[in-house]
XYZ file of N, CA, C and O in Angstrom:
656
model
N 84.503 -27.794 19.594
C 84.452 -28.252 17.930
C 83.218 -27.663 17.600
O 81.924 -27.280 18.185
N 83.143 -27.062 16.263
C 82.014 -26.300 15.686
C 81.421 -27.074 15.005
O 82.460 -28.014 14.180
N 80.163 -26.917 14.629
C 79.414 -28.228 13.738
C 79.387 -27.453 12.302
O 79.089 -26.470 12.042
N 80.127 -28.042 11.398
C 80.049 -27.427 10.079
C 78.941 -27.878 9.303
O 78.742 -27.511 8.158
N 78.037 -28.666 9.696
C 77.096 -29.191 9.126
C 75.816 -28.294 9.525
O 75.266 -28.163 10.842
N 75.333 -28.005 8.425
C 73.766 -27.085 8.927
C 72.314 -27.830 8.583
O 72.586 -27.907 7.561
N 71.782 -27.998 9.625
C 70.476 -28.717 9.082
C 69.680 -27.706 8.587
O 69.455 -26.575 9.622
N 69.041 -27.413 7.329
C 67.766 -26.781 7.320
C 66.824 -27.171 7.853
O 66.369 -28.546 8.604
N 65.901 -26.025 8.591
C 64.859 -26.561 9.273
C 63.794 -27.463 8.501
O 63.661 -26.900 7.100
N 63.181 -28.026 9.029
C 62.296 -29.426 8.602
C 61.094 -28.593 8.049
O 60.417 -29.008 7.181
N 60.688 -27.283 8.622
C 59.511 -26.590 8.387
C 59.827 -26.397 6.699
O 58.811 -26.172 5.903
N 60.593 -26.112 6.330
C 61.148 -25.390 4.923
C 61.037 -26.523 3.908
O 60.345 -26.430 3.217
N 61.109 -27.627 4.350
C 61.009 -28.800 3.531
C 59.568 -29.021 3.318
O 59.142 -29.037 2.129
N 58.800 -29.132 4.420
C 57.496 -29.356 4.683
C 56.708 -28.231 4.144
O 55.728 -28.753 3.312
N 57.244 -26.996 4.277
C 56.201 -25.822 3.429
C 56.538 -26.165 1.708
O 55.728 -25.789 1.098
N 58.147 -26.295 1.589
C 58.026 -26.554 -0.159
C 57.389 -27.533 -0.742
O 56.607 -27.531 -1.728
N 56.859 -28.978 0.015
C 56.228 -29.701 -0.142
C 54.628 -29.536 -0.574
O 54.040 -29.696 -1.397
N 54.380 -28.869 0.841
C 53.210 -28.245 0.434
C 52.417 -27.315 -0.439
O 51.351 -27.778 -1.093
N 53.363 -26.686 -0.502
C 53.236 -25.667 -1.837
C 53.057 -26.372 -3.033
O 52.298 -25.986 -3.760
N 54.262 -27.229 -3.001
C 53.891 -28.008 -4.653
C 52.457 -28.738 -4.629
O 51.909 -28.944 -6.200
N 52.245 -29.769 -3.584
C 51.065 -30.462 -3.706
C 49.848 -29.355 -3.810
O 49.200 -29.601 -4.568
N 49.575 -28.230 -2.963
C 48.561 -27.659 -3.179
C 48.292 -26.865 -4.367
O 47.423 -26.773 -4.874
N 49.370 -26.244 -4.779
C 49.649 -25.743 -5.782
C 49.094 -26.547 -7.253
O 48.310 -25.988 -8.198
N 49.589 -27.647 -7.196
C 49.197 -28.867 -8.125
C 47.805 -28.814 -8.112
O 47.257 -28.987 -9.051
N 47.228 -29.308 -6.707
C 46.098 -29.317 -6.872
C 44.955 -28.157 -7.054
O 43.714 -28.294 -7.632
N 45.401 -26.739 -6.984
C 44.585 -25.980 -7.580
C 44.719 -25.788 -8.942
O 43.820 -25.196 -9.799
N 46.007 -25.780 -9.649
C 46.058 -25.865 -10.765
C 45.010 -26.956 -11.474
O 44.552 -26.612 -12.577
N 45.090 -28.384 -11.002
C 44.017 -29.005 -11.202
C 42.338 -28.718 -11.327
O 41.561 -28.773 -12.374
N 42.265 -28.550 -10.095
C 41.020 -27.906 -9.621
C 40.267 -26.904 -10.661
O 39.101 -26.658 -11.195
N 41.493 -25.588 -10.971
C 40.839 -24.466 -11.639
C 40.649 -25.160 -13.203
O 39.572 -24.465 -13.871
N 41.332 -26.051 -13.841
C 41.052 -26.535 -14.999
C 39.794 -27.143 -15.063
O 38.893 -26.995 -16.034
N 39.115 -28.183 -13.697
C 37.906 -28.608 -13.850
C 37.113 -27.932 -13.689
O 35.880 -28.131 -14.145
N 37.227 -26.496 -12.808
C 36.237 -25.619 -12.242
C 35.946 -25.056 -13.894
O 34.743 -24.560 -14.325
N 36.719 -24.540 -14.700
C 36.604 -23.945 -16.166
C 35.346 -24.699 -16.692
O 34.706 -24.101 -17.613
N 35.639 -26.290 -16.866
C 34.945 -26.898 -17.612
C 33.234 -26.814 -16.989
O 32.225 -26.820 -17.978
N 33.079 -26.509 -15.813
C 31.817 -26.506 -15.257
C 31.289 -25.117 -15.335
O 30.068 -25.160 -14.875
N 32.179 -24.223 -15.503
C 31.408 -22.878 -15.412
C 30.429 -22.370 -16.472
O 30.781 -22.844 -17.854
N 29.749 -21.838 -16.466
C 28.967 -21.371 -17.372
C 28.844 -20.073 -17.664
O 29.818 -19.451 -17.196
N 28.217 -19.393 -18.938
C 28.478 -18.330 -19.137
C 29.371 -18.078 -20.411
O 30.377 -18.982 -20.346
N 29.320 -16.805 -21.130
C 30.287 -16.782 -22.356
C 31.822 -16.503 -21.712
O 31.970 -15.881 -20.851
N 32.806 -16.792 -22.465
C 34.048 -16.728 -21.890
C 34.200 -15.057 -22.788
O 33.714 -14.778 -23.927
N 35.210 -14.388 -22.425
C 35.662 -13.335 -22.949
C 36.012 -13.105 -24.245
O 36.094 -12.354 -24.875
N 36.907 -14.199 -24.607
C 37.717 -14.490 -25.869
C 38.745 -13.008 -25.973
O 38.557 -12.365 -27.006
N 39.380 -12.843 -25.055
C 40.668 -11.629 -24.989
C 41.764 -11.978 -24.484
O 41.995 -13.159 -24.040
N 43.073 -11.415 -25.353
C 44.170 -12.012 -25.164
C 44.777 -10.938 -24.187
O 44.250 -9.797 -24.505
N 46.157 -11.005 -24.052
C 46.824 -10.242 -22.850
C 47.125 -8.914 -24.135
O 46.928 -7.725 -23.514
N 47.401 -9.235 -25.270
C 47.834 -8.115 -25.943
C 46.860 -7.296 -26.139
O 46.906 -5.832 -25.970
N 45.654 -7.723 -26.362
C 44.346 -6.597 -26.523
C 44.266 -5.967 -24.871
O 43.771 -4.770 -25.339
N 44.430 -6.509 -23.889
C 44.551 -5.690 -22.683
C 45.027 -4.557 -22.673
O 45.042 -3.506 -22.132
N 46.431 -4.864 -23.076
C 47.485 -3.943 -23.049
C 47.047 -2.902 -24.175
O 47.967 -1.882 -23.509
N 46.355 -2.846 -24.957
C 45.912 -1.808 -25.520
C 44.968 -0.654 -24.998
O 44.838 0.008 -25.645
N 44.519 -1.422 -23.911
C 43.577 -0.366 -23.358
C 44.373 0.880 -22.338
O 45.476 0.738 -22.524
N 43.483 1.907 -22.473
C 44.595 3.337 -21.592
C 45.222 2.969 -20.609
O 44.380 2.096 -19.773
N 46.272 3.461 -20.320
C 46.923 2.929 -19.036
C 46.297 2.986 -17.733
O 47.056 2.458 -16.764
N 45.324 3.972 -17.799
C 44.947 4.008 -16.526
C 43.535 3.113 -16.314
O 42.715 3.289 -15.123
N 43.387 2.312 -17.008
C 42.018 1.589 -17.251
C 42.385 0.337 -16.763
O 43.459 -0.080 -16.281
N 40.938 -0.330 -16.154
C 40.881 -1.686 -15.622
C 41.401 -2.761 -16.609
O 42.151 -3.640 -15.984
N 41.429 -2.760 -17.736
C 41.800 -3.473 -18.917
C 43.143 -3.735 -18.990
O 43.891 -4.410 -19.040
N 43.795 -2.430 -18.985
C 45.275 -2.531 -18.912
C 46.001 -2.901 -17.774
O 46.804 -3.675 -17.858
N 45.255 -2.704 -16.645
C 45.762 -3.236 -15.350
C 45.681 -4.532 -15.247
O 46.664 -5.294 -14.938
N 44.640 -5.348 -16.079
C 44.580 -6.600 -15.980
C 45.758 -7.104 -17.079
O 46.156 -8.274 -16.710
N 45.773 -6.595 -18.249
C 46.851 -6.844 -19.242
C 48.092 -7.074 -18.137
O 48.838 -7.976 -18.520
N 48.360 -6.021 -17.562
C 49.895 -5.935 -16.882
C 49.726 -6.919 -15.711
O 51.045 -7.744 -15.849
N 48.991 -7.222 -15.068
C 48.820 -8.638 -14.073
C 49.352 -9.603 -14.646
O 50.047 -10.558 -14.403
N 48.715 -10.096 -16.060
C 48.568 -11.402 -16.767
C 50.000 -11.028 -17.077
O 50.623 -12.476 -17.207
N 50.626 -10.039 -17.721
C 51.642 -10.276 -18.354
C 52.889 -10.485 -17.323
O 53.738 -11.152 -17.602
N 52.996 -9.794 -16.180
C 54.120 -9.768 -15.144
C 53.880 -11.337 -14.576
O 54.729 -11.844 -14.154
N 52.810 -12.070 -14.290
C 52.671 -13.298 -13.978
C 52.993 -14.417 -14.859
O 52.735 -15.684 -14.695
N 52.883 -14.018 -16.374
C 53.050 -14.994 -17.441
C 51.811 -15.859 -17.378
O 51.854 -16.774 -17.672
N 50.691 -15.075 -17.169
C 49.150 -15.869 -17.430
C 48.588 -15.597 -18.393
O 48.746 -14.484 -19.594
N 47.700 -16.370 -18.906
C 46.714 -15.965 -20.143
C 45.490 -16.052 -19.281
O 45.179 -16.786 -18.421
N 44.460 -15.452 -20.141
C 42.834 -15.121 -19.551
C 42.648 -16.647 -19.340
O 42.744 -17.356 -20.480
N 41.832 -17.360 -18.270
C 41.017 -18.392 -18.430
C 39.833 -18.027 -18.618
O 38.791 -17.477 -18.079
N 39.284 -18.931 -19.733
C 38.121 -18.901 -20.321
C 36.853 -19.243 -18.931
O 37.081 -19.760 -18.108
N 35.867 -18.185 -18.926
C 34.853 -18.333 -17.907
C 35.359 -17.540 -16.349
O 34.549 -17.802 -15.910
N 36.809 -17.337 -16.344
C 36.995 -17.316 -15.151
C 37.906 -15.739 -14.961
O 38.950 -15.693 -14.334
N 37.736 -15.093 -15.864
C 38.519 -13.688 -16.322
C 38.386 -13.206 -15.280
O 39.520 -12.166 -14.556
N 37.088 -12.919 -14.577
C 36.814 -11.953 -13.033
C 38.051 -12.496 -12.463
O 38.241 -11.438 -11.359
N 38.425 -13.617 -12.164
C 39.292 -14.066 -11.019
C 40.594 -13.025 -10.581
O 40.909 -12.734 -9.804
N 41.315 -12.766 -11.812
C 42.369 -11.858 -11.844
C 42.012 -10.726 -11.671
O 42.929 -9.889 -10.879
N 40.924 -10.164 -12.202
C 40.422 -8.741 -11.614
C 40.582 -8.800 -10.102
O 40.739 -7.838 -9.705
N 40.102 -9.870 -9.478
C 39.812 -10.015 -7.843
C 40.954 -9.757 -7.330
O 41.211 -9.044 -6.599
N 42.335 -10.194 -8.114
C 43.697 -10.229 -7.532
C 43.809 -8.846 -7.595
O 44.762 -8.118 -6.671
N 43.765 -8.022 -8.510
C 44.088 -6.576 -8.676
C 43.474 -5.522 -7.570
O 44.098 -4.754 -7.089
N 41.977 -5.830 -7.497
C 41.249 -4.918 -6.765
C 41.419 -5.265 -5.382
O 41.652 -4.412 -4.309
N 41.901 -6.729 -4.968
C 42.046 -6.916 -3.732
C 43.562 -6.821 -3.121
O 43.715 -6.504 -1.983
N 44.596 -6.845 -4.102
C 45.705 -6.732 -3.910
C 46.487 -8.159 -3.481
O 47.675 -8.165 -2.733
N 45.611 -9.031 -3.367
C 46.201 -10.549 -3.021
C 47.210 -11.084 -4.348
O 46.720 -11.002 -5.230
N 48.365 -11.500 -3.975
C 49.144 -12.110 -4.927
C 48.918 -13.505 -5.448
O 47.766 -14.117 -4.941
N 49.533 -14.279 -5.914
C 49.359 -15.649 -6.633
C 49.682 -16.414 -5.771
O 49.273 -18.030 -6.352
N 50.329 -16.443 -4.944
C 50.724 -17.406 -4.227
C 49.857 -18.361 -3.572
O 48.547 -17.728 -3.290
N 50.105 -19.487 -3.032
C 48.838 -20.286 -2.397
C 48.294 -19.881 -1.384
O 47.029 -19.718 -1.137
N 48.857 -19.395 -0.487
C 48.324 -18.861 0.883
C 47.501 -17.626 0.361
O 46.783 -17.267 0.943
N 47.966 -16.592 -0.431
C 47.284 -15.498 -0.633
C 46.450 -16.005 -1.359
O 45.185 -15.156 -1.059
N 46.505 -16.692 -2.347
C 45.301 -17.095 -3.452
C 43.681 -17.601 -2.363
O 43.025 -17.425 -2.729
N 44.116 -18.217 -0.980
C 43.203 -18.823 -0.135
C 42.703 -17.703 0.218
O 41.582 -17.773 0.815
N 43.689 -16.798 0.452
C 43.308 -15.509 1.566
C 42.216 -14.602 0.820
O 41.287 -14.005 1.289
N 42.402 -14.766 -0.534
C 41.560 -13.807 -1.523
C 40.025 -14.693 -1.548
O 39.174 -14.147 -1.299
N 40.046 -15.966 -1.319
C 39.150 -16.868 -1.243
C 38.039 -16.559 -0.120
O 36.777 -16.313 -0.112
N 38.857 -16.040 0.958
C 38.322 -15.878 2.005
C 37.718 -14.291 2.183
O 36.472 -14.336 2.606
N 38.700 -13.475 1.556
C 37.802 -12.186 1.402
C 36.774 -12.347 0.355
O 35.802 -11.541 1.077
N 36.637 -12.927 -0.654
C 35.557 -13.224 -1.235
C 34.238 -13.684 -0.835
O 32.953 -13.419 -1.111
N 34.319 -14.843 0.279
C 33.639 -15.281 0.629
C 33.321 -14.460 1.864
O 31.647 -14.281 1.636
N 33.802 -13.394 2.539
C 33.387 -12.515 3.321
C 32.638 -11.592 2.645
O 31.328 -10.767 3.084
N 32.833 -11.328 1.101
C 31.990 -10.230 0.211
C 30.961 -10.727 -0.274
O 30.416 -10.123 -0.906
N 30.595 -12.065 -0.117
C 29.531 -12.510 -0.519
C 29.419 -13.458 -1.634
O 28.422 -14.069 -2.333
N 30.472 -13.917 -1.842
C 30.659 -14.560 -3.114
C 30.580 -16.014 -2.596
O 31.342 -16.429 -1.703
N 29.743 -16.850 -3.090
C 29.564 -18.229 -2.704
C 29.929 -19.150 -3.838
O 29.387 -19.031 -5.224
N 30.594 -19.987 -3.959
C 31.056 -21.166 -4.859
C 31.832 -22.170 -4.308
O 32.242 -22.117 -3.275
N 31.650 -23.387 -5.240
C 32.418 -24.378 -4.697
C 33.852 -24.310 -4.830
O 34.578 -24.853 -3.490
N 34.270 -23.519 -5.664
C 35.894 -23.339 -5.370
C 36.002 -22.404 -4.306
O 37.208 -23.034 -3.901
N 35.690 -21.635 -3.976
C 35.902 -20.825 -2.841
C 35.874 -21.525 -1.735
O 36.744 -21.617 -0.498
N 34.645 -22.750 -1.427
C 34.697 -23.176 -0.377
C 35.502 -24.411 -0.093
O 36.267 -24.586 0.931
N 36.066 -24.808 -1.231
C 36.968 -25.860 -1.241
C 38.101 -25.224 -0.812
O 39.296 -25.900 -0.221
N 38.731 -24.092 -1.338
C 40.024 -23.166 -1.192
C 40.130 -22.905 0.434
O 40.964 -23.255 0.998
N 38.743 -22.834 0.815
C 39.027 -22.411 2.341
C 38.982 -23.403 3.228
O 39.987 -23.613 4.346
N 38.425 -24.526 2.605
C 38.841 -25.944 3.149
C 40.243 -26.268 3.313
O 41.049 -26.877 4.381
N 40.939 -26.214 2.472
C 42.516 -26.622 2.184
C 43.267 -25.688 3.088
O 43.941 -26.024 3.644
N 42.911 -24.326 2.981
C 43.377 -23.668 4.070
C 43.443 -23.713 5.481
O 44.315 -23.601 6.221
N 42.086 -24.397 5.723
C 41.838 -24.600 7.396
C 42.958 -26.027 7.405
O 43.595 -26.137 8.747
N 42.845 -27.009 6.574
C 43.650 -28.105 6.750
C 44.858 -27.747 6.727
O 45.735 -28.296 7.535
N 45.646 -27.215 5.659
C 46.707 -27.319 5.459
C 47.552 -26.209 5.681
O 48.958 -25.924 5.774
N 47.042 -24.739 6.105
C 47.849 -23.957 6.214
C 47.307 -23.186 7.518
O 46.980 -21.859 7.696
N 47.384 -23.972 8.896
C 47.104 -23.575 10.023
C 48.061 -22.333 10.449
O 47.620 -21.447 11.412
N 49.217 -22.157 9.640
C 50.061 -21.059 10.374
C 49.190 -19.524 9.548
O 50.261 -18.516 9.750
N 48.340 -19.688 8.934
C 47.949 -18.767 8.053
C 46.704 -18.261 8.555
O 45.603 -17.437 7.760
N 45.818 -18.835 9.460
C 44.913 -18.587 9.905
C 44.188 -16.941 10.307
O 43.344 -16.570 10.177
N 45.141 -16.410 11.026
C 45.171 -14.997 11.150
C 44.992 -14.056 10.066
O 44.189 -13.470 9.964
N 45.589 -14.590 8.742
C 45.632 -13.983 7.623
C 44.020 -14.150 7.110
O 43.147 -13.157 6.522
N 43.578 -15.420 7.124
C 42.516 -15.945 6.581
C 41.098 -15.286 7.143
O 40.508 -14.650 6.633
N 41.486 -15.091 8.766
C 40.274 -14.610 9.432
C 40.388 -13.000 9.152
O 39.284 -12.355 8.982
N 41.450 -12.427 8.850
C 41.605 -10.763 8.916
C 40.865 -10.455 7.429
O 40.038 -9.905 7.066
N 41.209 -11.504 6.338
C 40.762 -11.574 4.752
C 39.408 -11.578 4.802
O 38.629 -10.603 4.154
N 38.592 -12.672 5.639
C 37.285 -12.729 5.589
C 36.685 -11.408 6.172
O 35.611 -10.788 5.398
N 36.781 -10.673 7.196
C 36.501 -9.598 7.678
C 36.664 -8.647 6.750
O 35.859 -7.774 6.963
N 37.650 -8.276 6.197
C 37.989 -7.104 5.145
C 36.867 -7.680 4.175
O 36.499 -6.425 3.720
N 36.453 -8.430 3.607
C 35.932 -8.777 2.620
C 34.375 -8.131 2.990
O 33.645 -7.569 2.091
N 33.977 -8.558 4.071
C 32.750 -7.841 4.772
C 32.377 -6.761 4.834
O 31.512 -5.807 4.665
N 33.619 -5.915 4.809
C 33.384 -4.302 4.797
C 33.556 -3.463 3.774
O 33.360 -2.516 3.626
N 33.504 -4.217 2.574
C 33.732 -3.733 1.218
C 32.226 -4.091 0.387
O 31.555 -4.913 0.605
N 32.073 -3.138 -0.490
C 30.816 -3.633 -1.530
C 31.224 -4.827 -2.313
O 31.974 -4.961 -2.553
N 30.112 -5.517 -2.439
C 30.233 -6.775 -3.123
C 31.109 -6.596 -4.612
O 30.331 -5.740 -5.571
N 31.948 -7.101 -4.976
C 32.944 -6.795 -6.281
C 32.504 -8.043 -7.047
O 32.864 -8.089 -8.376
N 31.997 -9.302 -6.476
C 31.771 -10.439 -7.542
C 30.811 -10.439 -8.621
O 30.824 -11.476 -9.187
N 29.458 -9.718 -8.518
C 29.135 -9.790 -9.498
C 28.723 -8.887 -10.445
O 27.861 -8.515 -10.998
N 29.911 -7.883 -10.473
C 30.014 -6.926 -11.253
C 30.461 -7.473 -12.752
O 31.363 -8.536 -12.898
N 29.916 -6.693 -14.032
C 30.216 -7.292 -15.350
C 31.461 -6.275 -15.849
O 31.484 -5.260 -16.268
N 32.550 -7.095 -15.418
C 33.874 -6.312 -15.652
C 33.817 -6.332 -17.048
O 34.923 -5.529 -17.621
N 33.932 -7.309 -17.857
C 34.026 -7.139 -19.384
C 33.770 -5.996 -19.936
O 34.510 -5.325 -20.761
N 32.675 -5.415 -19.693
C 31.952 -4.080 -20.342
C 32.424 -3.044 -19.422
O 32.163 -1.832 -19.823
N 33.604 -2.978 -18.591
C 34.074 -1.867 -17.800
C 35.715 -1.800 -17.911
O 36.163 -1.239 -16.792
N 36.148 -2.935 -18.684
C 37.643 -2.770 -18.793
C 38.151 -1.494 -19.231
O 39.242 -1.179 -18.949
N 37.363 -0.692 -19.883
C 37.902 0.781 -20.567
C 37.900 1.714 -19.527
O 38.446 2.663 -19.409
N 37.229 1.600 -18.424
C 37.063 2.535 -17.110
C 38.138 2.403 -16.192
O 39.219 1.507 -16.216
N 38.411 4.017 -15.772
C 39.876 3.950 -15.041
C 39.961 2.921 -13.722
O 38.692 2.858 -13.238
N 40.977 2.310 -13.300
C 40.784 1.419 -12.332
C 40.766 2.444 -10.897
O 40.034 1.456 -9.913
N 40.906 3.729 -10.598
C 40.895 4.078 -9.951
C 39.346 4.228 -9.415
O 39.047 4.390 -8.190
N 38.448 4.283 -10.368
C 37.087 3.974 -9.855
C 36.602 2.782 -8.960
O 35.658 2.962 -8.099
N 37.022 1.865 -9.390
C 36.972 0.427 -8.670
C 37.679 0.521 -7.363
O 37.262 0.036 -6.721
N 38.886 1.130 -7.325
C 39.413 1.059 -6.000
C 39.024 1.919 -5.177
O 38.930 1.867 -3.678
N 38.156 3.154 -5.654
C 37.798 4.018 -4.414
C 36.491 3.301 -4.202
O 36.073 3.824 -2.938
N 35.800 2.858 -4.908
C 34.322 2.289 -4.295
C 34.858 0.816 -3.202
O 33.803 0.522 -2.434
N 36.195 0.023 -3.429
C 36.769 -0.620 -2.141
C 36.887 -0.153 -0.969
O 37.007 -0.610 0.099
N 37.141 1.370 -0.458
C 37.786 2.003 0.258
C 36.509 2.044 1.133
O 35.074 2.625 0.778
């Protein structure tokens, strides 16, 4: 007799719940982080970024934001540039991996430390990715202290070449 009932693996349910809870936590913490962040906001919209030359950092940022249906977060505009330069996507595990990359690259922030801690506790299935990301970050020039706002018109290839 064949079993007509198929049980979905418990890990799928657990992973879905984990993603929802951690994703919500990241959204909430990023909003709080914006309030604590100092320095001027860029006051730029996606449409403005898309008006930059097509080979520029600004245009690439506009495309990234548009593709993910994001708007620039005030005081945290560099964050999305880090996604573009490092190649990490926006799902939770990749977001945490990018924070490991940035930590390895020399960026020290409460947000990065919190994200890495969340990764250790809730994402043991991604430890290899996190360790690899940290190591990769140590191999590249520091990208976290660059004033990207004044470099939006530069070709993105300049930044990607420097990362190699």
